[in-house]
CSV table of C-alpha atoms in Angstrom, one decimal:
chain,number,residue,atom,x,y,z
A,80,UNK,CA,0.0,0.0,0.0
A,81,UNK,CA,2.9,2.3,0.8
A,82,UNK,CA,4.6,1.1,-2.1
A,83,UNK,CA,1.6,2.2,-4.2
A,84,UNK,CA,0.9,5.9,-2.6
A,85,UNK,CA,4.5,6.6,-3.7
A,86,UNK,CA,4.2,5.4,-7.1
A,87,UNK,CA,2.5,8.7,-7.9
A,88,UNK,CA,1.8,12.2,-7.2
A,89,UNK,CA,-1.6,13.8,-8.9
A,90,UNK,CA,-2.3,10.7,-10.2
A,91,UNK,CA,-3.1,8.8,-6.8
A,92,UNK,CA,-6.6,8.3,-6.0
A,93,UNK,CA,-7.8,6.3,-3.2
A,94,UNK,CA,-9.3,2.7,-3.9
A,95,UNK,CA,-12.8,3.1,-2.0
A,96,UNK,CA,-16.2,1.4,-2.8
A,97,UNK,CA,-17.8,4.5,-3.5
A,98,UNK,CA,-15.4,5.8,-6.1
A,99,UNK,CA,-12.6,9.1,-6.3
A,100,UNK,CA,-14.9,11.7,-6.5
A,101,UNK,CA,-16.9,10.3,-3.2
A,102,UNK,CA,-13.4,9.6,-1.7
A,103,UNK,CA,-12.4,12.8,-2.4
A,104,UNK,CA,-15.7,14.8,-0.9
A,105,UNK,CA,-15.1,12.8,2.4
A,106,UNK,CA,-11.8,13.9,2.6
A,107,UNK,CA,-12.4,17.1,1.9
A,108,UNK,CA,-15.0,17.3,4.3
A,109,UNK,CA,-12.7,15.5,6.8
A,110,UNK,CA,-9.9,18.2,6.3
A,111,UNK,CA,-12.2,20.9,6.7
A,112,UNK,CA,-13.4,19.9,10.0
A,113,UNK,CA,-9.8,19.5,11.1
A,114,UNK,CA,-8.7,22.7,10.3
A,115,UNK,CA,-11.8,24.1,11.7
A,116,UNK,CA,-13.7,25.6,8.4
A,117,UNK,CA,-16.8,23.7,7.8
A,118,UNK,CA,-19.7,25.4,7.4
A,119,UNK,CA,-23.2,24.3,8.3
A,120,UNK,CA,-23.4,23.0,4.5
A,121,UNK,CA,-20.4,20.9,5.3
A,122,UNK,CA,-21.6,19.7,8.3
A,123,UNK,CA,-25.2,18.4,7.0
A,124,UNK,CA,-23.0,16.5,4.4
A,125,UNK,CA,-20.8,15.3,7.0
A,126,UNK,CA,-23.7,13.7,8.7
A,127,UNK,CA,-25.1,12.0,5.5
A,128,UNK,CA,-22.1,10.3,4.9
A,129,UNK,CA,-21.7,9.5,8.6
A,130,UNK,CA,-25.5,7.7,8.5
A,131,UNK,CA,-23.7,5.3,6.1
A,132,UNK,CA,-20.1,5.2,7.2
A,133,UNK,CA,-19.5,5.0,10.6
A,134,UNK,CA,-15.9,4.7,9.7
A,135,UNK,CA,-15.7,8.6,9.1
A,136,UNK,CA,-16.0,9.7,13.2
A,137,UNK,CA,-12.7,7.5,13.2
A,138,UNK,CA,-11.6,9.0,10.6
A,139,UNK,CA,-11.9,12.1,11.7
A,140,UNK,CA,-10.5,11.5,15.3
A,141,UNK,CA,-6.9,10.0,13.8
A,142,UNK,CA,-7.0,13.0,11.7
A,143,UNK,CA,-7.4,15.9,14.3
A,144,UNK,CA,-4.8,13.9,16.7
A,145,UNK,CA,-2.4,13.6,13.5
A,146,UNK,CA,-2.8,17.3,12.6
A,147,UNK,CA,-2.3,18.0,16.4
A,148,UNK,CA,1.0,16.0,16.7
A,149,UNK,CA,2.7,18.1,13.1
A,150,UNK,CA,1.3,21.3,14.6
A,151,UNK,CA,3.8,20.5,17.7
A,152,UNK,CA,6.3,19.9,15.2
A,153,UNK,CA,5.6,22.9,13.4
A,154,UNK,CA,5.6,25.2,16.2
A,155,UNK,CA,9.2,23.7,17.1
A,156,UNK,CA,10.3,24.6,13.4
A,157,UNK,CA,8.9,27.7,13.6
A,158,UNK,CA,10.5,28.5,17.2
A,159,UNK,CA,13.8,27.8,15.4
A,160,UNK,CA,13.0,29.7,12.5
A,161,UNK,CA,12.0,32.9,14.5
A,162,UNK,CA,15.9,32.7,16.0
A,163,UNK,CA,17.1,33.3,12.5
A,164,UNK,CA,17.8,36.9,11.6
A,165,UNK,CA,19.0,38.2,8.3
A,166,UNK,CA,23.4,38.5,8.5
A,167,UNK,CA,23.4,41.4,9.6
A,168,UNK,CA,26.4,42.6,7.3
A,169,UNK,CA,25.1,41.8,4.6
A,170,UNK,CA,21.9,43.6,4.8
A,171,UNK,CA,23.6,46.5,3.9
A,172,UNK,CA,25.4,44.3,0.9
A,173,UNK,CA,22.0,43.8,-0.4
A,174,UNK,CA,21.8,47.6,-0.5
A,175,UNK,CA,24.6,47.8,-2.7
A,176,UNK,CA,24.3,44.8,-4.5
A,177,UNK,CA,23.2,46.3,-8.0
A,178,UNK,CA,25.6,48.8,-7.9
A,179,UNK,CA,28.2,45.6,-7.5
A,180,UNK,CA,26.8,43.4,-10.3
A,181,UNK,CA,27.3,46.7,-12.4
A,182,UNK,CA,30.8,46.7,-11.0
A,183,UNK,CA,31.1,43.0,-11.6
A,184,UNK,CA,29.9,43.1,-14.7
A,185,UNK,CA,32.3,45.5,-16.5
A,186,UNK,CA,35.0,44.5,-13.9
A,187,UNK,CA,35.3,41.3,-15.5
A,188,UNK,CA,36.1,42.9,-18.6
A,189,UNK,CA,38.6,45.3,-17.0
A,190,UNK,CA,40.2,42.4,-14.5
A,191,UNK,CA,41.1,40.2,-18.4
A,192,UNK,CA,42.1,43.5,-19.6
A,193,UNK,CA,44.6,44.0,-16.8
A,194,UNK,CA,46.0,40.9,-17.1
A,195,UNK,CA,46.8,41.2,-20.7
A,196,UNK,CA,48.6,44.6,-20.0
A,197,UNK,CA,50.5,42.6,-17.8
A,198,UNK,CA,51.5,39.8,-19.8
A,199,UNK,CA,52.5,42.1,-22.9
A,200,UNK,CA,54.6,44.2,-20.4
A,201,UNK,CA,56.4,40.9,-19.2
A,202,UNK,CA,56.8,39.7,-22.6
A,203,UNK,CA,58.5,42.4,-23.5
A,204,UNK,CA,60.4,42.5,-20.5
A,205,UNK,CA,61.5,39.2,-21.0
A,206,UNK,CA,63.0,39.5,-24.2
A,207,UNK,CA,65.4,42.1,-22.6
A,208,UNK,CA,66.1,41.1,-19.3
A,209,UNK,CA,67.9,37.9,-18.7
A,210,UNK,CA,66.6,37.2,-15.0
A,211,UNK,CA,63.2,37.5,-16.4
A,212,UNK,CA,63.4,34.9,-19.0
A,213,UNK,CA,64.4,32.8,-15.9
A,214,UNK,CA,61.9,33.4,-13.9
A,215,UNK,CA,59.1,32.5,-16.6
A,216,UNK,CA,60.8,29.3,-17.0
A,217,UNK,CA,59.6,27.9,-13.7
A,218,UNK,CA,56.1,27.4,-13.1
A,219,UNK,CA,55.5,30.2,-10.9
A,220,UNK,CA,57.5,33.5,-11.6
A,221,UNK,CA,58.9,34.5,-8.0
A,222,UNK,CA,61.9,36.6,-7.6
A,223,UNK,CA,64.9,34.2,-7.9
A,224,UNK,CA,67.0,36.5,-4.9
A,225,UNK,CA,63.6,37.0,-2.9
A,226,UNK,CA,63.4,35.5,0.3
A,227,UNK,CA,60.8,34.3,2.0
A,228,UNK,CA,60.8,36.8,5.2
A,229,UNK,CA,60.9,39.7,2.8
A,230,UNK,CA,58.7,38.6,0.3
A,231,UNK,CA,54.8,39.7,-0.4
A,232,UNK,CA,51.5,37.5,0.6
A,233,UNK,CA,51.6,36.8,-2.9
A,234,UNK,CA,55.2,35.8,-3.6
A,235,UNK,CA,55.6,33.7,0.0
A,236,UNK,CA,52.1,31.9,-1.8
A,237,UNK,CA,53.6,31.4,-5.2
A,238,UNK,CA,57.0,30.0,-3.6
A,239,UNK,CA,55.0,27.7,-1.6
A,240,UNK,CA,52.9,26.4,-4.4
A,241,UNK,CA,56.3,26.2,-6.0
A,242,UNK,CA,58.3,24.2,-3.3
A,243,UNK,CA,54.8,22.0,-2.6
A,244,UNK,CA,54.7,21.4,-6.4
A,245,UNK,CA,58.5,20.2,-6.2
A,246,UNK,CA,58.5,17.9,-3.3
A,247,UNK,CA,55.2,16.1,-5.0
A,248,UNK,CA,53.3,18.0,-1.8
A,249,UNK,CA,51.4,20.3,-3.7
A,250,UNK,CA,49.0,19.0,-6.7
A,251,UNK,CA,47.7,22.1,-7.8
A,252,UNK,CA,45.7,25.3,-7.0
A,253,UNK,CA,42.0,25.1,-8.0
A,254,UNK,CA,41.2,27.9,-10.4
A,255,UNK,CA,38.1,29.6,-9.4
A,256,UNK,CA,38.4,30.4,-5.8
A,257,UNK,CA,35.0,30.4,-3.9
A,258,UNK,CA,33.5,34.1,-3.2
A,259,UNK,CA,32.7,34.4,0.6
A,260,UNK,CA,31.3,37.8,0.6
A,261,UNK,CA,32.0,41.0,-0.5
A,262,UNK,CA,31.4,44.3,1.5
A,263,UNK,CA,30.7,47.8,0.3
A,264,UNK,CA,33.6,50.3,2.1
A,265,UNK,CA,33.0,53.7,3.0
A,266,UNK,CA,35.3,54.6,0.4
A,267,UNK,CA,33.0,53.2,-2.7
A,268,UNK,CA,36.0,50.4,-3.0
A,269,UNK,CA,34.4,46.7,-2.4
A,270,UNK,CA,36.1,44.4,0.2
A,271,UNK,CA,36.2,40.7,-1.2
A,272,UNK,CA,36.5,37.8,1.4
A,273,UNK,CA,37.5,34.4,-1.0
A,274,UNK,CA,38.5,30.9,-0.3
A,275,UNK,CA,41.8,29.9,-2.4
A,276,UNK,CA,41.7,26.3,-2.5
A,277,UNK,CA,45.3,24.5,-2.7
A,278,UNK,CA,45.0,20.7,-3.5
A,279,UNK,CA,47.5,18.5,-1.5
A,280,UNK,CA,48.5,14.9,-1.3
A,281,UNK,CA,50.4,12.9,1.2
A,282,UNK,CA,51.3,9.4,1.8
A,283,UNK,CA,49.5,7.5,4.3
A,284,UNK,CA,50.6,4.1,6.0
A,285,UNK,CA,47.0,3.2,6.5
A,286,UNK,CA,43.6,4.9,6.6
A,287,UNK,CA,40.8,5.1,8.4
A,288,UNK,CA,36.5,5.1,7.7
A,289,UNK,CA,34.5,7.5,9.7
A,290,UNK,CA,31.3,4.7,11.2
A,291,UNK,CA,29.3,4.9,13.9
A,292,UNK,CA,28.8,2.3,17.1
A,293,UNK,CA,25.3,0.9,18.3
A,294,UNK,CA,25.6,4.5,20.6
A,295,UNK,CA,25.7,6.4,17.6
A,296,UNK,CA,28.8,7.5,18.5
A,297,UNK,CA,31.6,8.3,15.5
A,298,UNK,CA,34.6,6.2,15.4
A,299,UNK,CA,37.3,5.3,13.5
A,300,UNK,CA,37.7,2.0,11.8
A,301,UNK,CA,40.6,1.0,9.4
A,302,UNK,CA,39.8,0.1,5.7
A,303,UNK,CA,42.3,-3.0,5.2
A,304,UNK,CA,41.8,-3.9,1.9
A,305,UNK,CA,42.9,-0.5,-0.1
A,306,UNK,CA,39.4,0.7,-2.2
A,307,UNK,CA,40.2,1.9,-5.9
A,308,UNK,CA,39.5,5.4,-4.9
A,309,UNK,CA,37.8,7.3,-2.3
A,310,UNK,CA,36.9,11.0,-2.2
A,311,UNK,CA,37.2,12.1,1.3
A,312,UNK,CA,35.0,14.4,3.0
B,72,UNK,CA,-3.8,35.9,9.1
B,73,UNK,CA,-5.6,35.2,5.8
B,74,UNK,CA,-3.4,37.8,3.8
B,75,UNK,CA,0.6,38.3,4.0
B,76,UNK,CA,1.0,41.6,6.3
B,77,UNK,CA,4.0,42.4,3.9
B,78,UNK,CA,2.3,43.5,0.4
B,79,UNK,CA,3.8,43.9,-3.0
B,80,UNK,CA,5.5,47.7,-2.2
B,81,UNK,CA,7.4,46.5,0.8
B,82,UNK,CA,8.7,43.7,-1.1
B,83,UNK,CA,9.3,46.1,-3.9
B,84,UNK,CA,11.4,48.3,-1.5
B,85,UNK,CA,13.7,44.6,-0.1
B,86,UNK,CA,14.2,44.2,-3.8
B,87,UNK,CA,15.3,47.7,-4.1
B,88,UNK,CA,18.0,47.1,-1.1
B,89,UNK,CA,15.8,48.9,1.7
B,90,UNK,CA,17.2,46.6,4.6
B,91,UNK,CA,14.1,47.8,7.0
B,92,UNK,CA,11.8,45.9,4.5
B,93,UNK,CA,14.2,43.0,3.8
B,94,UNK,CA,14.1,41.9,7.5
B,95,UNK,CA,10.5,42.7,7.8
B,96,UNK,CA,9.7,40.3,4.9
B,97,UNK,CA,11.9,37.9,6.2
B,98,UNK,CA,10.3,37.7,9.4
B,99,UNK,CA,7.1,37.3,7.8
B,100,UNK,CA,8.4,34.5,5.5
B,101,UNK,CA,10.6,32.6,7.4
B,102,UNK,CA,8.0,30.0,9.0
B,103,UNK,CA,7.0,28.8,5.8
B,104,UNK,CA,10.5,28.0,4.8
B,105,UNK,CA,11.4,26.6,7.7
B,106,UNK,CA,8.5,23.8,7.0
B,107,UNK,CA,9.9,23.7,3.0
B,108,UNK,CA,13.1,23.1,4.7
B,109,UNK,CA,11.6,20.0,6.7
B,110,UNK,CA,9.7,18.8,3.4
B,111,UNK,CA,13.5,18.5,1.9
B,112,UNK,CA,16.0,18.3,3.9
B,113,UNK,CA,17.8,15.5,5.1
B,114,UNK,CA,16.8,14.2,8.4
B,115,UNK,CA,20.1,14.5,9.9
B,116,UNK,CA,20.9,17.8,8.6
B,117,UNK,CA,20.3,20.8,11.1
B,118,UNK,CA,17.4,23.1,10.4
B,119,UNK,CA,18.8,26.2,12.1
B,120,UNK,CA,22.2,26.2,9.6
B,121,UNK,CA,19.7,25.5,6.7
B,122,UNK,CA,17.9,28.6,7.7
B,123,UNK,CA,21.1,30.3,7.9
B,124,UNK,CA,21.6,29.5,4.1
B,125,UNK,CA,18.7,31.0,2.9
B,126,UNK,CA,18.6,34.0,4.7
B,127,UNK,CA,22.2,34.1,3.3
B,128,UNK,CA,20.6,34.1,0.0
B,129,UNK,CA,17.8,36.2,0.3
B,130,UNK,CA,20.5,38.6,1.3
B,131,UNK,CA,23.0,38.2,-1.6
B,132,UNK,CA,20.3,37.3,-5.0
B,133,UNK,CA,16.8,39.3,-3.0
B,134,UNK,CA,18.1,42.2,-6.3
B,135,UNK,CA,17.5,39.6,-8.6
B,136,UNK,CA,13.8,39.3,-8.2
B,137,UNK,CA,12.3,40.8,-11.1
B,138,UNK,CA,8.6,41.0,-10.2
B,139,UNK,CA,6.8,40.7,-6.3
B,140,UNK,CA,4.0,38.7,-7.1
B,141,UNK,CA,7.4,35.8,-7.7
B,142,UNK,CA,9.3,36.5,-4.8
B,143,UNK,CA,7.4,33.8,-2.6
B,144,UNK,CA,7.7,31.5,-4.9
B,145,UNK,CA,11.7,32.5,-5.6
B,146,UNK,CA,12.1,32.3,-1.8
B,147,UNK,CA,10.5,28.5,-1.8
B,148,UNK,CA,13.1,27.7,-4.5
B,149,UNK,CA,15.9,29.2,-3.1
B,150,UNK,CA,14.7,27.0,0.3
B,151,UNK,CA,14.1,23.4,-1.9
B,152,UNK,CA,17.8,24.2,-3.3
B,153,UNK,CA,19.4,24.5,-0.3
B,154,UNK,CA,17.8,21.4,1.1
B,155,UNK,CA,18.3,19.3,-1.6
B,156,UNK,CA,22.1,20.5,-2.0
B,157,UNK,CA,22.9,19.5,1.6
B,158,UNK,CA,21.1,16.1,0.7
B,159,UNK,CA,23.5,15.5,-1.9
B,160,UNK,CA,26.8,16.4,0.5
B,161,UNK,CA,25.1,13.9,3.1
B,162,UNK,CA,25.2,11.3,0.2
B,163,UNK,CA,28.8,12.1,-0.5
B,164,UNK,CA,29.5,11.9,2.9
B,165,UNK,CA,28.3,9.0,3.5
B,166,UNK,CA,29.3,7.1,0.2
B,167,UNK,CA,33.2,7.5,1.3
B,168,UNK,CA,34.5,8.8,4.3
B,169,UNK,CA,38.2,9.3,5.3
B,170,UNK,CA,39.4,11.2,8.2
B,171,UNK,CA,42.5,11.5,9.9
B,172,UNK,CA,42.1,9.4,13.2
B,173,UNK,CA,41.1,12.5,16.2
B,174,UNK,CA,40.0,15.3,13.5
B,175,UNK,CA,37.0,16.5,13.9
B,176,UNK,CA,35.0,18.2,11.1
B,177,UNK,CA,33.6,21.2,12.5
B,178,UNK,CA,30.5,21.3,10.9
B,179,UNK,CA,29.7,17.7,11.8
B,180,UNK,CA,26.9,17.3,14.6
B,181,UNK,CA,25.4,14.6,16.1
B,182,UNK,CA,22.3,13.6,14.2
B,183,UNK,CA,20.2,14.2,17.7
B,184,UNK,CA,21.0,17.7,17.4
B,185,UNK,CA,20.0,18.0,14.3
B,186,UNK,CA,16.4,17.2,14.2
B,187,UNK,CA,14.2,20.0,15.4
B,188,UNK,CA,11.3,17.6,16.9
B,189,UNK,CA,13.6,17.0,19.2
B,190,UNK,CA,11.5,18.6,22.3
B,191,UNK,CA,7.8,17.1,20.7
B,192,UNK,CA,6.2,13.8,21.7
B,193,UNK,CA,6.5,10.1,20.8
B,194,UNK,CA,3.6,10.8,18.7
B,195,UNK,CA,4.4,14.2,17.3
B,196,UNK,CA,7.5,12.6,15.8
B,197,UNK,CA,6.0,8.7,14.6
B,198,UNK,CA,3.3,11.4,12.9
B,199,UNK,CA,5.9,13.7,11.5
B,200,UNK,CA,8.4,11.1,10.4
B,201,UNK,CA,5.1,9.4,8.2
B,202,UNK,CA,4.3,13.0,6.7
B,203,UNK,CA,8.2,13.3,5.2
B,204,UNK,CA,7.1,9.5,3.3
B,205,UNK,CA,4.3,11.7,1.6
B,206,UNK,CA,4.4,12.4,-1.9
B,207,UNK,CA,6.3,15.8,-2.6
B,208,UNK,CA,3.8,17.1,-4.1
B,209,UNK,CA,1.5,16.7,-1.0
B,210,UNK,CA,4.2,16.8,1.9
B,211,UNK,CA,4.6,20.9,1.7
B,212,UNK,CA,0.7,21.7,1.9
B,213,UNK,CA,-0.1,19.6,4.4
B,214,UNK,CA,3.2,20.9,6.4
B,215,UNK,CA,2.5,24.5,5.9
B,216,UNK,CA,-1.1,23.9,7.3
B,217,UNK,CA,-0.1,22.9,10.4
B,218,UNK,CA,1.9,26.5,10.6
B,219,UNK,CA,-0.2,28.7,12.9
B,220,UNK,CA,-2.8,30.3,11.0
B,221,UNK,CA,-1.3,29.5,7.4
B,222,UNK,CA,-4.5,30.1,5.2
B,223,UNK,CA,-4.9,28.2,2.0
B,224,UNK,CA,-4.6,31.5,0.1
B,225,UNK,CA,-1.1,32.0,1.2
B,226,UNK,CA,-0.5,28.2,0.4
B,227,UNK,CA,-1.4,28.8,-3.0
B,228,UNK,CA,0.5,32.2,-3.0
B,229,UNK,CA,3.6,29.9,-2.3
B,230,UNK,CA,2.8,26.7,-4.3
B,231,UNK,CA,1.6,29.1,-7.3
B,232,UNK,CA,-1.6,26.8,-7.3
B,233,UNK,CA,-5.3,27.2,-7.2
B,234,UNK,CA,-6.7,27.4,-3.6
B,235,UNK,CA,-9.2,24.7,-4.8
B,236,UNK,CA,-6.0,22.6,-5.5
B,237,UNK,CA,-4.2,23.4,-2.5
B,238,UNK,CA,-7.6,22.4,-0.5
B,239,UNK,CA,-7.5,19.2,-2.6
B,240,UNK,CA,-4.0,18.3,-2.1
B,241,UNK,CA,-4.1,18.8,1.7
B,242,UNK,CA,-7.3,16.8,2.2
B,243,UNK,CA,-5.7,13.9,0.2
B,244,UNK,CA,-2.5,14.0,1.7
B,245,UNK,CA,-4.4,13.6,5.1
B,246,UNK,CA,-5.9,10.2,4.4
B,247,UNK,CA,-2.5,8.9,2.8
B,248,UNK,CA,-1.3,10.1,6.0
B,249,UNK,CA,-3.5,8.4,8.0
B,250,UNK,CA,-2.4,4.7,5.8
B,251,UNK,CA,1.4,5.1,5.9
B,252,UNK,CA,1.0,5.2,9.8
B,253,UNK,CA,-1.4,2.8,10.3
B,254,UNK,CA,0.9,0.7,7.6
B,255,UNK,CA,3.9,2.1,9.6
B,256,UNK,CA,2.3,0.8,13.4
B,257,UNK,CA,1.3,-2.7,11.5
B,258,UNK,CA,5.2,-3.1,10.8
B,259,UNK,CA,6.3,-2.6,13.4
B,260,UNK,CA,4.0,-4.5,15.4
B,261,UNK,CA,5.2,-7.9,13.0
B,262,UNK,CA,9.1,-6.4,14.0
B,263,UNK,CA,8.2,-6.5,17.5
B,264,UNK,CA,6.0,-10.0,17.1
B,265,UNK,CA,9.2,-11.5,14.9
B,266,UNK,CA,11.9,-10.3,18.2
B,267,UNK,CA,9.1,-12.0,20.8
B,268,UNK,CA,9.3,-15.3,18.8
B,269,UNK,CA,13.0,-15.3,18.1
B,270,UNK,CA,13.7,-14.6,21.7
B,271,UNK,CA,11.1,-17.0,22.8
B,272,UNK,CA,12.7,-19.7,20.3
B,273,UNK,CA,16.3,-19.1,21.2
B,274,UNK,CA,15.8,-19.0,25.3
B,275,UNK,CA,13.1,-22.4,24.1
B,276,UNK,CA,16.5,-23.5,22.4
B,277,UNK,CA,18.5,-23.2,25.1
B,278,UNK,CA,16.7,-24.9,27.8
B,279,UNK,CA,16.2,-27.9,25.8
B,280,UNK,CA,20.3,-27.6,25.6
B,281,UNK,CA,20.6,-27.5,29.6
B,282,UNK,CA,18.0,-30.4,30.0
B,283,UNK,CA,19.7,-32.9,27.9
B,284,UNK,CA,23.2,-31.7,29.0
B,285,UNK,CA,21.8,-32.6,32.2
B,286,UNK,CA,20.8,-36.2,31.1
């Protein structure tokens, strides 16, 4: 029976003596009672169908008792829900946020721009300076006398992704790095808070599967034989 | 309540990036989703951080909605994709998990925290865990009904259906109601029945051991 009500949607029609339509009106009326609705019309019919089908007070008694118990649930959901406020911060980056699509929009075009003013300037660069055609030899262009306690965010990164990349640490860096937020300043400039996603490996003696005991508590177990491949969290 | 107390100008004014209106439609709103949220979610996923996700998104995409009269149904959207997205990372989860022994993810809760029924009844829960077997289609109406004062007008509103439909919908989802837990209580009255007899064979099984050990 379960098995059948989940076969379909719109389609499902309850298989009664007295046909869908019938089935229908009595559930109607049913539901209507429940939720406290039914007119006098409603109620004469209620009583028709109740001279004939006893079954119907039961009926309705399981339904006002069921709606009662997902009203308690409800009102539990809608406790929790009434505990959630709007971000606060971001509130005002709604107020903003047309402005910033416009921004994002054309910045896109300015940020490929940029970059292509950059590589030209390298390139040409490069064909003069002897240190530079070094440096774009290597897969990440770092200064070859900069060291790490003097170098920028940027170039300490680089030489990391660098030295990873070497020692078979560092896989890659994932291209599109995942946009946290962004956050109009007082200034009219837009403060962007973005994940950069490094991919590492490492070599494991053995490893372990995340299960839980007849407590439900979470505990380690080891995977002896080694699976083909398993993504991890 | 039969009519939303936040009307097409105050949406309007959240779209435009007034903030007083935003929260004041989000107040009004964020019942509703949180029983969307139920209707998809999975059940070990926590209701409160799925909330947080789409007031998240109300926040960042509210500038996208084009016209009021589609920014309920937007918002139920928005609420079905965030459940149905934290589904899929549960599946992923699940399918292949590898930690490093003593690390804790710190997102992860118990799955006891994470259902909001936590505080209801026996029955309030045996009841609400049949309703999440309904049909989709039937699960949100009859979910948003039991929402204080939830009128099928603003059902409809949300479901972008006919009121007669909605009426139709709710009433039939009822009675299925009403069979998966009486098919629900008939299971697992046979589970209980098939534990009595094992045990009852098993300690039968035993005796019969002792006795003729005895002999």
């Amino acid at each position: 029976m379960n098995k059948e009500i989940h076969q379909s949607d719109d389609s499902y029609r309850p298989q009664r003596e007295g046909g869908a339509m019938k089935d229908d009106q009595r559930d109607e009326l049913i539901s209507r009672v429940v939720d406290g609705c039914a007119g006098a019309d409603d109620w004469n019919q209620f009583r028709q169908i109740a001279a004939e089908d006893q079954q119907i007070w039961s009926d309705l008694a399981v339904a006002q008792s069921q709606y009662e118990g997902l009203c308690e649930t409800m009102h539990s959901a809608a406790a929790t829900a009434d505990s959630v406020e709007l971000p606060g911060g971001m509130i005002r980056h709604a107020q903003h946020q047309q402005r910033f699509e416009f921004v994002s929009r054309w910045g896109g075009w300015a940020a490929a721009a940029a970059i292509l003013l950059v590589w030209v300037t390298s390139m040409g660069n490069s064909q003069t300076n002897p240190d530079a055609q070094r440096q774009n030899a290597g897969m990440v262009p770092i200064g070859s006398n900069t060291m790490l306690q003097s170098a920028t965010p940027e170039q300490a990164m680089d030489q990391y992704i660098a030295a990873g990349y070497q020692a078979g640490r560092v896989v890659g860096e994932i291209p599109n790095p995942i946009l946290v937020e962004t956050r109009p300043m007082d200034d009219g400039t837009f403060e962007v808070l973005y994940i950069r996603q490094i991919l590492e490996r490492k070599i494991l003696d053995e490893v372990y599967r995340e299960t839980n005991d007849e407590f439900g508590n979470s505990i380690p177990v080891p995977i002896q034989d080694a699976p083909k491949q398993v993504r991890s969290f | 309540m039969n009519e939303w107390s936040t009307d097409g100008s105050q949406i309007q004014a959240a779209i435009g990036g007034d903030h007083d209106a935003l929260s004041a439609v989000w107040r009004e709103h964020r019942r509703w989703v949180a029983a969307i949220l139920i209707a998809h979610k999975p059940r070990e996923t926590d209701l409160e951080d799925l909330l947080q996700v789409v007031a998240m998104q109300v926040c960042r995409k509210m500038s996208e909605v084009r016209d009021p009269n589609l920014f309920r149904p937007w918002l139920r959207t928005v609420a079905i994709n965030a459940a149905r997205g934290e589904g899929r990372k549960v599946n992923t989860r699940k399918r292949g998990m590898l930690r490093f022994v003593g690390f804790e993810h710190p997102n992860r809760r118990g799955v006891s925290d994470a259902t909001h029924a936590n505080g209801c009844s026996d029955d309030a829960k045996r009841v609400l865990a049949a309703a999440l077997q309904l049909p989709e289609s039937y699960r949100e109406p009859v979910l948003m009904r039991c929402l204080k004062n939830m009128s099928y007008k603003q059902i409809s509103a949300v479901l972008e259906l006919p009121e007669t439909t909605v009426e139709t919908r709710i009433a039939r989802g009822r009675r299925m109601l009403r069979e998966i837990v009486q098919i629900n209580d008939q299971q697992s009255e046979k589970q209980q029945q098939r534990e009595l007899n094992k045990q009852s064979s098993m300690s039968d099984a035993s005796a019969s051991a002792i006795s003729g050990g005895a002999r």
